[in-house]
Coordinates of C-alpha atoms and ligand atoms in Angstrom, one line a residue:
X1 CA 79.0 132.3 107.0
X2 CA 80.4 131.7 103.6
X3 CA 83.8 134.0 104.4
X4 CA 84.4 132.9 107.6
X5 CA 87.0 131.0 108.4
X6 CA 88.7 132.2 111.1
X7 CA 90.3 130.1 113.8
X8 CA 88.5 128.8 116.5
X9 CA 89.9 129.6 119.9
X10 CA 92.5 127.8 120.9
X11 CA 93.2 126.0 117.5
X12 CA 97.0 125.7 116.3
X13 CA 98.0 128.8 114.1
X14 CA 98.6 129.2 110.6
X15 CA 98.5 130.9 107.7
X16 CA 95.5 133.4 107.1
X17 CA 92.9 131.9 105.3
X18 CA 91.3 133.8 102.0
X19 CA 87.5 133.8 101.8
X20 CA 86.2 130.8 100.3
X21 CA 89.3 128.5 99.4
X22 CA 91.0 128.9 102.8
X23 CA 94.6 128.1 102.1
X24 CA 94.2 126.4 98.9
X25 CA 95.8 129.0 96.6
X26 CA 98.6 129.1 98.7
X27 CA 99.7 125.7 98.4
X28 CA 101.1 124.2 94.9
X29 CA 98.4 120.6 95.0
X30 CA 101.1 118.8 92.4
X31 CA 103.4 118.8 95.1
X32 CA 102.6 120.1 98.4
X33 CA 105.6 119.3 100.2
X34 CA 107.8 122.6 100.4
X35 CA 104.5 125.0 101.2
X36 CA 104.1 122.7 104.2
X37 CA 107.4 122.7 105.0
X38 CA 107.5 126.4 104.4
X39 CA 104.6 127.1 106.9
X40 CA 106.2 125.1 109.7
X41 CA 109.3 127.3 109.8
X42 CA 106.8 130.3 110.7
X43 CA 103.7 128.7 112.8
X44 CA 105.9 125.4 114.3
X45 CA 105.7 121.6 114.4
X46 CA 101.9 121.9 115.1
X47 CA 100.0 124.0 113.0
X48 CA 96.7 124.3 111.2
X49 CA 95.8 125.4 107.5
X50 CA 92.0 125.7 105.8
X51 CA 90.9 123.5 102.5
X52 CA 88.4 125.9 101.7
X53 CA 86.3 125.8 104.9
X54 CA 87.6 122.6 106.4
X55 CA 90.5 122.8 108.8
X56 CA 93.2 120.5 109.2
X57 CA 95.9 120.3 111.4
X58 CA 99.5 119.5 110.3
X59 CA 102.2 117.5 112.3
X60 CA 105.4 117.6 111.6
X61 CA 108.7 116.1 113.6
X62 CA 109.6 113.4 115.4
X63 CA 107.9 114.3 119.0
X64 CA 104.8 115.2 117.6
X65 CA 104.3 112.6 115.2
X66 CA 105.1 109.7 117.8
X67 CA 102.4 111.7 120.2
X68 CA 99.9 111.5 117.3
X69 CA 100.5 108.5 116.0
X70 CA 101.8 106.0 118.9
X71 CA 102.0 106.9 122.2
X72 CA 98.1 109.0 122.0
X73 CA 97.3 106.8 118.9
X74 CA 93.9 105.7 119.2
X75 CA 93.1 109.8 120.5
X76 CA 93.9 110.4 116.9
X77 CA 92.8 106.9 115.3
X78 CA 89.6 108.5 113.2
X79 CA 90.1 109.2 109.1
X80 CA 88.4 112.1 107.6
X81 CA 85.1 111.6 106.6
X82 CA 84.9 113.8 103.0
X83 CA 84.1 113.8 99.9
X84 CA 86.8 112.0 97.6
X85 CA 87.4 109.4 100.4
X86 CA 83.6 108.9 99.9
X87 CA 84.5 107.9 96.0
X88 CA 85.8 104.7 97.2
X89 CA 84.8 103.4 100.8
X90 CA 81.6 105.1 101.5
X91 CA 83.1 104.9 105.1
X92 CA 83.9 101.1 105.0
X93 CA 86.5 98.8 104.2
X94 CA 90.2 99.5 106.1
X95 CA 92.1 102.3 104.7
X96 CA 89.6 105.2 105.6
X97 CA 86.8 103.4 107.6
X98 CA 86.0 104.9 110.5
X99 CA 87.7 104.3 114.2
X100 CA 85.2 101.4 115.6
X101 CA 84.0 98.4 115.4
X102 CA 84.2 97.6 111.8
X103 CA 87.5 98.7 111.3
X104 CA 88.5 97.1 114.1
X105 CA 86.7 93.0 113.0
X106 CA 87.9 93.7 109.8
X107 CA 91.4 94.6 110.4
X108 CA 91.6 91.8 112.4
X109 CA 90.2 89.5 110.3
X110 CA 92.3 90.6 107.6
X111 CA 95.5 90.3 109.8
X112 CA 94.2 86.8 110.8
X113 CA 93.6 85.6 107.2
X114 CA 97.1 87.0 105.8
X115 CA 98.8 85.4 108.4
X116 CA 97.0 82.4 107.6
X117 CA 97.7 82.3 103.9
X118 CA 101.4 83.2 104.6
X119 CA 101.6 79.9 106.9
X120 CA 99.5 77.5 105.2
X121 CA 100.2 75.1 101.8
X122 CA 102.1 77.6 99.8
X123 CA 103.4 80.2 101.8
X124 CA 104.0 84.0 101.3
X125 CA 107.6 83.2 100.6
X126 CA 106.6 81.0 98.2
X127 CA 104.2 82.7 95.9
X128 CA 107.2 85.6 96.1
X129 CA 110.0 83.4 94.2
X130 CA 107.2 82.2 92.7
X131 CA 106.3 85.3 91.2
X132 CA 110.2 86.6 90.8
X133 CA 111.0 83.5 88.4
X134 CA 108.0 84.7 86.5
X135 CA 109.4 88.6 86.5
X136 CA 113.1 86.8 85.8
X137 CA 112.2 85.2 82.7
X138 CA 110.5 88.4 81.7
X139 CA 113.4 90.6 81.9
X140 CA 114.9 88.2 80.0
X141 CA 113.3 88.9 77.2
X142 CA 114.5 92.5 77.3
X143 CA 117.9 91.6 78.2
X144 CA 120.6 93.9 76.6
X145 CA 118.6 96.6 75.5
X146 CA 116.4 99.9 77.3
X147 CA 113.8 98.7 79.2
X148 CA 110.9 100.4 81.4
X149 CA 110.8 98.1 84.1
X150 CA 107.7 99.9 85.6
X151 CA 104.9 98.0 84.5
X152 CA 106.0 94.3 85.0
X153 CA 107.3 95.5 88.4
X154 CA 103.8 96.5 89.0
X155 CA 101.8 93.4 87.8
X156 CA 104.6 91.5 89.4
X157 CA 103.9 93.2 93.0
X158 CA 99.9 93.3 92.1
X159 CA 100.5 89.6 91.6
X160 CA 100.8 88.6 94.9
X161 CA 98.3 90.5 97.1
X162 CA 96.1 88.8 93.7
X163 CA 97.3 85.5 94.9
X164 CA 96.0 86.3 98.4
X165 CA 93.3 87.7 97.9
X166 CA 91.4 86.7 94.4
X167 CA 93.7 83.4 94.1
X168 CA 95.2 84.1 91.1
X169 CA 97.9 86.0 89.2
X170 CA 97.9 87.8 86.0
X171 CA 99.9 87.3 82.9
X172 CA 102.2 90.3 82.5
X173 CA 100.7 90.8 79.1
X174 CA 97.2 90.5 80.0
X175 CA 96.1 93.9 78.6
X176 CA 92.6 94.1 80.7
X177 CA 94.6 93.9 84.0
X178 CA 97.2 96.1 82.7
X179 CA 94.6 98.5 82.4
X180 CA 93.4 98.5 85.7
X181 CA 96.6 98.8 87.1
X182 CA 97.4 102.2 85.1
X183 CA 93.6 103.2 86.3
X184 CA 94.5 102.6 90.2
X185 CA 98.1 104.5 89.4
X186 CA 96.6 107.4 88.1
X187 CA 93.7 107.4 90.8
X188 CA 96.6 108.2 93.6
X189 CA 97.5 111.1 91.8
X190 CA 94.0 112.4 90.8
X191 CA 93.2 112.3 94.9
X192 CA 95.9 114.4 95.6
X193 CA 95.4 117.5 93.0
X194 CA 93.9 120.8 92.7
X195 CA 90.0 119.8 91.6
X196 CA 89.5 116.6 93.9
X197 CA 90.6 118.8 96.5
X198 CA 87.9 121.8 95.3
X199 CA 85.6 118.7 95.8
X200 CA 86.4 117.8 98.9
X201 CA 85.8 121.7 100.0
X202 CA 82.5 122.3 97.8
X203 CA 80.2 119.8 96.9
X204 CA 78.5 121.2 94.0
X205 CA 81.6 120.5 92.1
X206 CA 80.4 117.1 92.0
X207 CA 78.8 117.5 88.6
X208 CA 81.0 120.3 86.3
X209 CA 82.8 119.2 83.7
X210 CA 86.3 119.4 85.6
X211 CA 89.4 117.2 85.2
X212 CA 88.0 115.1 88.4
X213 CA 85.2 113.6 86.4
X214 CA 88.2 111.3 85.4
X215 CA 88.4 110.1 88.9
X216 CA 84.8 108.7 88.9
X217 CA 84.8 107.0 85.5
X218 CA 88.4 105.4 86.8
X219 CA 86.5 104.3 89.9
X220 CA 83.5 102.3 88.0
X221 CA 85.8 100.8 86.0
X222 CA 88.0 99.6 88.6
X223 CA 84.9 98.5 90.7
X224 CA 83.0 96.4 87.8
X225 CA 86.3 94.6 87.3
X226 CA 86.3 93.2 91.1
X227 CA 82.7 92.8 91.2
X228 CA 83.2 90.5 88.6
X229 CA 85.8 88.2 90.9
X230 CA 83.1 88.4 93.8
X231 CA 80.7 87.0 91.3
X232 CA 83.3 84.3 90.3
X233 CA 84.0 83.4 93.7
X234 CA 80.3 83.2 94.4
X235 CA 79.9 80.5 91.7
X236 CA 82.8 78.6 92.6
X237 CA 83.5 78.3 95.8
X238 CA 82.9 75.3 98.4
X239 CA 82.1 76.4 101.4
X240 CA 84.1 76.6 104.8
X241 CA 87.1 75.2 102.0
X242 CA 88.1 78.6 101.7
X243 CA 91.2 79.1 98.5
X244 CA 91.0 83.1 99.3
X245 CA 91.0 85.8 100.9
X246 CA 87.5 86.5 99.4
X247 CA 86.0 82.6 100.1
X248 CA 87.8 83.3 103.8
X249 CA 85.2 86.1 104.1
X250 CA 82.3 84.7 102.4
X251 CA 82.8 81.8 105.2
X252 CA 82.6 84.3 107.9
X253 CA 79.7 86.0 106.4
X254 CA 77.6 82.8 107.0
X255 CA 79.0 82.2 110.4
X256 CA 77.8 85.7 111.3
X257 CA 74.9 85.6 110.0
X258 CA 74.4 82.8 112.0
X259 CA 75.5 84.5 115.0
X260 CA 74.6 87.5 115.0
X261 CA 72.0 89.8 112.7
X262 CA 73.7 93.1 113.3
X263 CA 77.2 91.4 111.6
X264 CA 79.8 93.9 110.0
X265 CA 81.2 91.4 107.7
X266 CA 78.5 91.7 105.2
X267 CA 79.2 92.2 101.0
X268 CA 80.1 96.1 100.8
X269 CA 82.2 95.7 103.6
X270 CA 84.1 92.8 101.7
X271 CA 83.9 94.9 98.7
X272 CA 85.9 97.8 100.0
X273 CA 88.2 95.5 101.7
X274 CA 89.2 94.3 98.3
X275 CA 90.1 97.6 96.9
X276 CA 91.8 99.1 100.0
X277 CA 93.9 95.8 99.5
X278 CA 94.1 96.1 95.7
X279 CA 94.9 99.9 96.2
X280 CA 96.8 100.1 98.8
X281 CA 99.6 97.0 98.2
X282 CA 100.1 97.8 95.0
X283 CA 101.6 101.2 94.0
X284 CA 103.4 101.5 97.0
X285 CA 105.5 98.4 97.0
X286 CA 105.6 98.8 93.0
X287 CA 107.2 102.2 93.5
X288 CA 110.0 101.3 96.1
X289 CA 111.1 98.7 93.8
X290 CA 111.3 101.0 91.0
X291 CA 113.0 103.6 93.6
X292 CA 115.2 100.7 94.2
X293 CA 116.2 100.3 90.7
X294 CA 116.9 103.5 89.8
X295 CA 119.4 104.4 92.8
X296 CA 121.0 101.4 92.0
X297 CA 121.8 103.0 88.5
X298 CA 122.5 106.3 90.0
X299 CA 125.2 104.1 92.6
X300 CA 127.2 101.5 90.8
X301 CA 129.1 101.0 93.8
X302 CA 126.4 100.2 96.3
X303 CA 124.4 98.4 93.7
X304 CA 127.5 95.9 93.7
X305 CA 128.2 96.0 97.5
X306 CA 124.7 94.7 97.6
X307 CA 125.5 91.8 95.0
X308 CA 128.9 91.0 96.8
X309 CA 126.5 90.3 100.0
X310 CA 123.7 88.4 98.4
X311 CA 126.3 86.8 96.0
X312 CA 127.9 85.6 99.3
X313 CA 124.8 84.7 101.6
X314 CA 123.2 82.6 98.5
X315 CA 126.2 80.5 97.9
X316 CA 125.1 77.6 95.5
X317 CA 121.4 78.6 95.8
X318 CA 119.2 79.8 93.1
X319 CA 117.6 83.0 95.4
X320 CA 118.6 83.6 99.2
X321 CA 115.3 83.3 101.7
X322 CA 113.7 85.8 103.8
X323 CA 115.3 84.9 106.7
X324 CA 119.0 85.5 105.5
X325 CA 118.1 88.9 106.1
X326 CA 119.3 89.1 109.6
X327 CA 122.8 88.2 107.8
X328 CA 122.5 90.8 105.4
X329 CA 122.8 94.6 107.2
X330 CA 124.0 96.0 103.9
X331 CA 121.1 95.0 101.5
X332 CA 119.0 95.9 104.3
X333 CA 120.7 99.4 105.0
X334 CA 120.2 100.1 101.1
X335 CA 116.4 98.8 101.1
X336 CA 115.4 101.2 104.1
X337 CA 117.3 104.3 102.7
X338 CA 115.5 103.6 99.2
X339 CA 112.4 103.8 101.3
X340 CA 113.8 107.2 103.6
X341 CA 114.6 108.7 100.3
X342 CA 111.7 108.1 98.4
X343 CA 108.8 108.3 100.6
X344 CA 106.7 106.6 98.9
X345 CA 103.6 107.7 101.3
X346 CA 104.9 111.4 101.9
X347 CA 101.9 112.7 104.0
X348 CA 100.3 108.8 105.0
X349 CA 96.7 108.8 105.0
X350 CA 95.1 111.6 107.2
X351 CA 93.9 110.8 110.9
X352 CA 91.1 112.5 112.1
X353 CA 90.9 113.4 116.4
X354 CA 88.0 110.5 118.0
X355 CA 87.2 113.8 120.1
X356 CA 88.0 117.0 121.7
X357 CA 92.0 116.7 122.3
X358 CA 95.0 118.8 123.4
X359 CA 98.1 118.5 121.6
X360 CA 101.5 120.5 122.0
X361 CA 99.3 123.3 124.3
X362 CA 96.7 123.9 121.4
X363 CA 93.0 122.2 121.1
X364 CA 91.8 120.2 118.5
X365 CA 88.0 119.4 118.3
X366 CA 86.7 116.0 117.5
X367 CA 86.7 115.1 113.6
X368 CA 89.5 117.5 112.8
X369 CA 91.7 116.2 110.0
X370 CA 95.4 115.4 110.8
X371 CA 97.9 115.4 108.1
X372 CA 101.0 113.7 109.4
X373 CA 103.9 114.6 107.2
X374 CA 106.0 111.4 107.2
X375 CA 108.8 113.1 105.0
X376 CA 109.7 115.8 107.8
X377 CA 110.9 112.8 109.9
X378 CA 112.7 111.6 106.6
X379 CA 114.5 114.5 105.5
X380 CA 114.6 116.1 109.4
X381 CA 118.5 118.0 109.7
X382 CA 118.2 117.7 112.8
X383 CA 118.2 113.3 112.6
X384 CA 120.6 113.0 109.7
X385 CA 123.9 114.0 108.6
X386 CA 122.6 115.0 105.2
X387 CA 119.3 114.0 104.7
X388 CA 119.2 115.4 101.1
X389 CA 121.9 112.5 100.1
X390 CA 121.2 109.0 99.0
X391 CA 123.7 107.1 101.6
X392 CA 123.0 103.6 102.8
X393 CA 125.5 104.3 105.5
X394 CA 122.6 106.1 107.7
X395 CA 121.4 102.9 108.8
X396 CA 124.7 101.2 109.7
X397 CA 126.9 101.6 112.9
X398 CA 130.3 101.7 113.1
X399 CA 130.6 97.9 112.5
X400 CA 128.6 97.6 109.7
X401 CA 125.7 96.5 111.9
X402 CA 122.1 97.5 110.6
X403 CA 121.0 100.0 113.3
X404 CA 117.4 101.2 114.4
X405 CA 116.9 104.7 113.4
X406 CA 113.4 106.7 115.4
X407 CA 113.1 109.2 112.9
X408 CA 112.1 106.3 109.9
X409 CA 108.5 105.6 109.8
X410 CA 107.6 104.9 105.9
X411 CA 104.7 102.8 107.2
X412 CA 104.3 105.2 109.6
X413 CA 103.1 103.4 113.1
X414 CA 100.6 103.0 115.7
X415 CA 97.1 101.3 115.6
X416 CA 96.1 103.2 112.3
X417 CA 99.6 101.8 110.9
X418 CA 100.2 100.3 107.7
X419 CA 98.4 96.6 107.7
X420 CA 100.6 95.3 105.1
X421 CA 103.8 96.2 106.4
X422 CA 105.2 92.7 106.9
X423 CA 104.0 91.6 103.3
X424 CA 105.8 94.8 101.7
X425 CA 109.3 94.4 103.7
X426 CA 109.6 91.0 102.6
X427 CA 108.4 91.8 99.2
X428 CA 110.9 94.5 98.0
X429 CA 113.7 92.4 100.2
X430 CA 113.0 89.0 97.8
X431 CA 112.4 90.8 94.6
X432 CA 115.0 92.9 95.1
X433 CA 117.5 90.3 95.8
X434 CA 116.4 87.8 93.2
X435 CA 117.0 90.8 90.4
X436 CA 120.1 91.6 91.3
X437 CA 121.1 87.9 91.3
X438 CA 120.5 88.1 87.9
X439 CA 120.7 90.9 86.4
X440 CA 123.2 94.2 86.6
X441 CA 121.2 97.5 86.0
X442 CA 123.1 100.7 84.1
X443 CA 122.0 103.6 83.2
X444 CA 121.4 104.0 79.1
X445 CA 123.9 107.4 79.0
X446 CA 125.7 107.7 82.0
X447 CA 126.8 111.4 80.6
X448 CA 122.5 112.5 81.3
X449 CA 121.2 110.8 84.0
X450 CA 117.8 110.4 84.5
X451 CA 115.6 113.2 86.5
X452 CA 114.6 111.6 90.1
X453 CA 112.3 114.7 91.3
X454 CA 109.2 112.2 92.4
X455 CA 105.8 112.6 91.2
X456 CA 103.7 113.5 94.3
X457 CA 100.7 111.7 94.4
X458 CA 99.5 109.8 97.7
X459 CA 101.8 107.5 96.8
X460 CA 105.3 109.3 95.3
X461 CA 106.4 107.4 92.2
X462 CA 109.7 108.3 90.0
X463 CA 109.5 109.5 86.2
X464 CA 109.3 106.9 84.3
X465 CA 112.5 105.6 83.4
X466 CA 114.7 103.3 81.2
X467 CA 117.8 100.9 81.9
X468 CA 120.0 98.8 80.3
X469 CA 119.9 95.2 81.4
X470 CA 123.0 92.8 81.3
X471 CA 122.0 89.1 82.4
X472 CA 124.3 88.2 84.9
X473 CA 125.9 84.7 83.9
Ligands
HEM501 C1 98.1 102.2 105.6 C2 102.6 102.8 103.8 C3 102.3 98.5 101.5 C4 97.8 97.9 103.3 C5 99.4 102.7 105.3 C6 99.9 104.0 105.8 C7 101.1 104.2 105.3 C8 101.4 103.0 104.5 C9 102.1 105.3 105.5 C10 99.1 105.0 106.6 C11 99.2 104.7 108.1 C12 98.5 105.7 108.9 O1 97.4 106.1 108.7 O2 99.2 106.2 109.9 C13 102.9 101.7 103.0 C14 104.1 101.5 102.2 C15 104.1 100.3 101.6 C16 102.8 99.7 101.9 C17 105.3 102.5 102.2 C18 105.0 99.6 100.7 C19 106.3 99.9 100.6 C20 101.1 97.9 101.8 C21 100.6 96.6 101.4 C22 99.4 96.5 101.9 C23 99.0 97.7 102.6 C24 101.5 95.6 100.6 C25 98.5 95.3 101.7 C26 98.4 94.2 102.4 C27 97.5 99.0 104.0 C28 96.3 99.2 104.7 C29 96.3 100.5 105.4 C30 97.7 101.0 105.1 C31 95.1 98.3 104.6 C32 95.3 101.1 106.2 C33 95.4 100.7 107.7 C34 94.3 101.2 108.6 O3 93.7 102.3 108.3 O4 94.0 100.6 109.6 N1 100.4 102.1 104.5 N2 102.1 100.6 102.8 N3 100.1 98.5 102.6 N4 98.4 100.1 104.3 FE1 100.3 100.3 103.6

């Protein structure tokens, strides 16, 4: 019945639903985070809320996020099936494909063929300094005056899952790229808001001239752009002499097809593969560089601790390597608290329950959405002194030692955990410590700093912001 949404028995509280849009008028969609936190003071870690007439369950904390996400992981390994997720997978590729057997070949094979690439001619390392001489001689050109380093950081980061996957990078002033990289930004924050999320609830919306028509035209323009490097690839490529990502899976299209008929490695699949990749290691790593340069402003001082240590770990040479890392607890202390801070993936990507489950004394039926809200481990009182400061020191022990901290999950964890995690770490550790090799970052008017409330959006990106560059000599 169209006004019922009552709780089924059983099903973790929460706040009373109104007819017909459940909780959604209750909850602010530009940035969700304080209603959520809001509700768990009253109805607990565990607790439930209605998007118009779908349910979904909300876990917050430490004990109940590790339940849900690690030690019962694969209980809680499904992704939502609706309507907005529909926009870009159709229920394939990796981010929201379904828990089974395609999810799984294909997050394997993906795995398998990073891995690859990372250890084969040119490694990951390599196409990383690569690309950071490339964003050096860029901010070069701007050195001395404002500068927005958002976009280059952005095409720089895009760059390299590009290398992996298409075999190529882009010029940074390559205006057609440029484009689709703003189109994929603002996607992330269309997702999140007000009308995709009528959508999601109520079909019909489908077709009304609402703000989230944007989303679809963003999407077809996105899509024709990467149908065009399949077709490329087609044309090119030699087989089993794969250069790609993409010739990697046309290679194990054929050998599938060879083996088996009923194959899951088949062009739609590879499709939505690309854009999960495209999508998903882009923004995310973009942001937390741009998080990184704008604390660094805000904190002269630790933004020259850090240079002291890389200064002293690079000695004569022109960028230090990945593995110096293990030699470099500060840079490292100052890279994860950018990434506690920031929260660049605030709520993750929603799970879904593979069937009927119990969790914390309360039962969730099969297919219920799970929103696990990685920020209330982030900014928990109960895990750090003061979660609401920016202090490096929360990952160091009393000798200055990088520590492991539980309550620190920005790629969140378990088999449903972020694929590119590895990539990303060393990502923002190389780019990062290559800029501040050579450059110093200030703040244009240290008397008005600039605002760092983050945008929410499934990805949480700062205000755009300038800084004054001085070339190191
Ligand atoms: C999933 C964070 C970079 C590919 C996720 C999830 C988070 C996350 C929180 C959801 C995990 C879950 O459902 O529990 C981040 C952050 C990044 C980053 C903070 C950068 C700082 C990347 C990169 C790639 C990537 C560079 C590309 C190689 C993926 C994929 C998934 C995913 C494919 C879906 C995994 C699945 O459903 O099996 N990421 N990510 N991510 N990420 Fe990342």
């Amino acid at each position: 019945l169209w006004w019922k949404t009552s709780r089924p028995k059983g099903f973790p509280p929460g706040p009373v639903p109104l007819p017909v849009f459940g909780n959604m008028l209750q909850i602010d969609f530009t940035n969700p985070l304080p209603a959520l936190k809001k509700f768990s003071k009253v109805y607990g870690p565990v607790y439930s809320i209605y998007l118009g007439f779908t349910p979904a369950v909300v876990v917050r904390g430490l004990k109940d996020l590790k339940e849900v996400l690690v030690t019962r992981g694969v209980e809680f390994a499904d992704r939502p099936q609706n309507r907005i997720s529909e926009v870009i997978s159709g229920r394939k590729g990796l981010v929201v494909a379904p828990y089974g057997r395609s999810w799984k070949e294909h997050r394997r094979f993906t795995l398998s063929t990073l891995r690859n690439f990372g250890l084969g001619k040119k490694s990951m390392e390599e196409r990383i300094y690569e690309e950071s001489a490339h964003l050096i001689e860029e901010l070069k050109k701007n050195k001395n005056s404002l500068y927005d380093p958002h976009y280059v950081l952005e095409n720089a980061v895009s760059n390299i899952i590009c290398s992996i996957v298409f075999g190529r990078r882009y010029d940074y002033d390559d205006s057609t790229f440029q484009d689709i990289l703003n189109l994929v930004c603002e996607h992330m924050k269309l997702a999140t808001q007000f009308w995709a999320q009528l959508y999601n609830a109520f079909g019909f919306v489908r077709h009304l001239p609402l703000p989230h028509q944007k989303m679809f035209r963003n999407v077809e323009i996105v899509f024709g752009f990467l149908r065009k490097v399949v077709e490329e690839h087609k044309r090119t490529r030699v087989p089993e002499q794969p250069r790609d990502y993409i010739d990697c899976y046309l290679d194990e299209m054929n050998k599938e097809q060879r083996d088996d008929n009923k194959s899951t490695f088949e062009e739609e699949n590879l499709f939505t593969c690309l854009v999960d990749l495209f999508v998903a290691g882009t923004e995310t790593t973009s942001s937390s560089l741009d998080w990184s340069l704008l604390y660094m402003m805000l904190y002269p001082d630790i933004q020259e601790k850090c240079r002291e240590e890389i200064d002293k770990i690079r000695g004569e040479r022109d960028h230090v390597d990945y593995e110096d890392r293990v030699n470099m607890p500060y840079t490292q202390a100052v890279l994860q608290e950018v990434q506690r801070f920031a929260s660049v993936v605030p709520l993750g990507v929603a799970h879904a329950s593979i069937k009927d489950v119990q969790l914390n004394g309360f039962t969730i039926p099969k297919g219920t959405t799970i929103i696990t809200d990685l920020t209330s481990l982030h900014y928990d009182e109960s895990q750090w002194k003061n979660p609401y400061e920016f202090n490096p020191e929360n990952f160091l022990d009393n000798d200055g030692q990088l520590k492991k901290v539980d309550s620190f999950l920005p790629f969140s964890a378990g088999p449903r955990g972020c694929l590119g995690e590895n990539l990303a770490r060393m990502e923002i550790f190389l780019f990062f410590t290559s800029l501040l090799t050579h450059f110093e970052f200030h703040l244009p008017d240290p008397k008005s700093p600039p605002d760092t409330t983050p945008v929410f959006g499934i990805s949480q990106v700062p205000k755009r912001f300038k800084m004054r560059l001085v070339q190191r000599t």
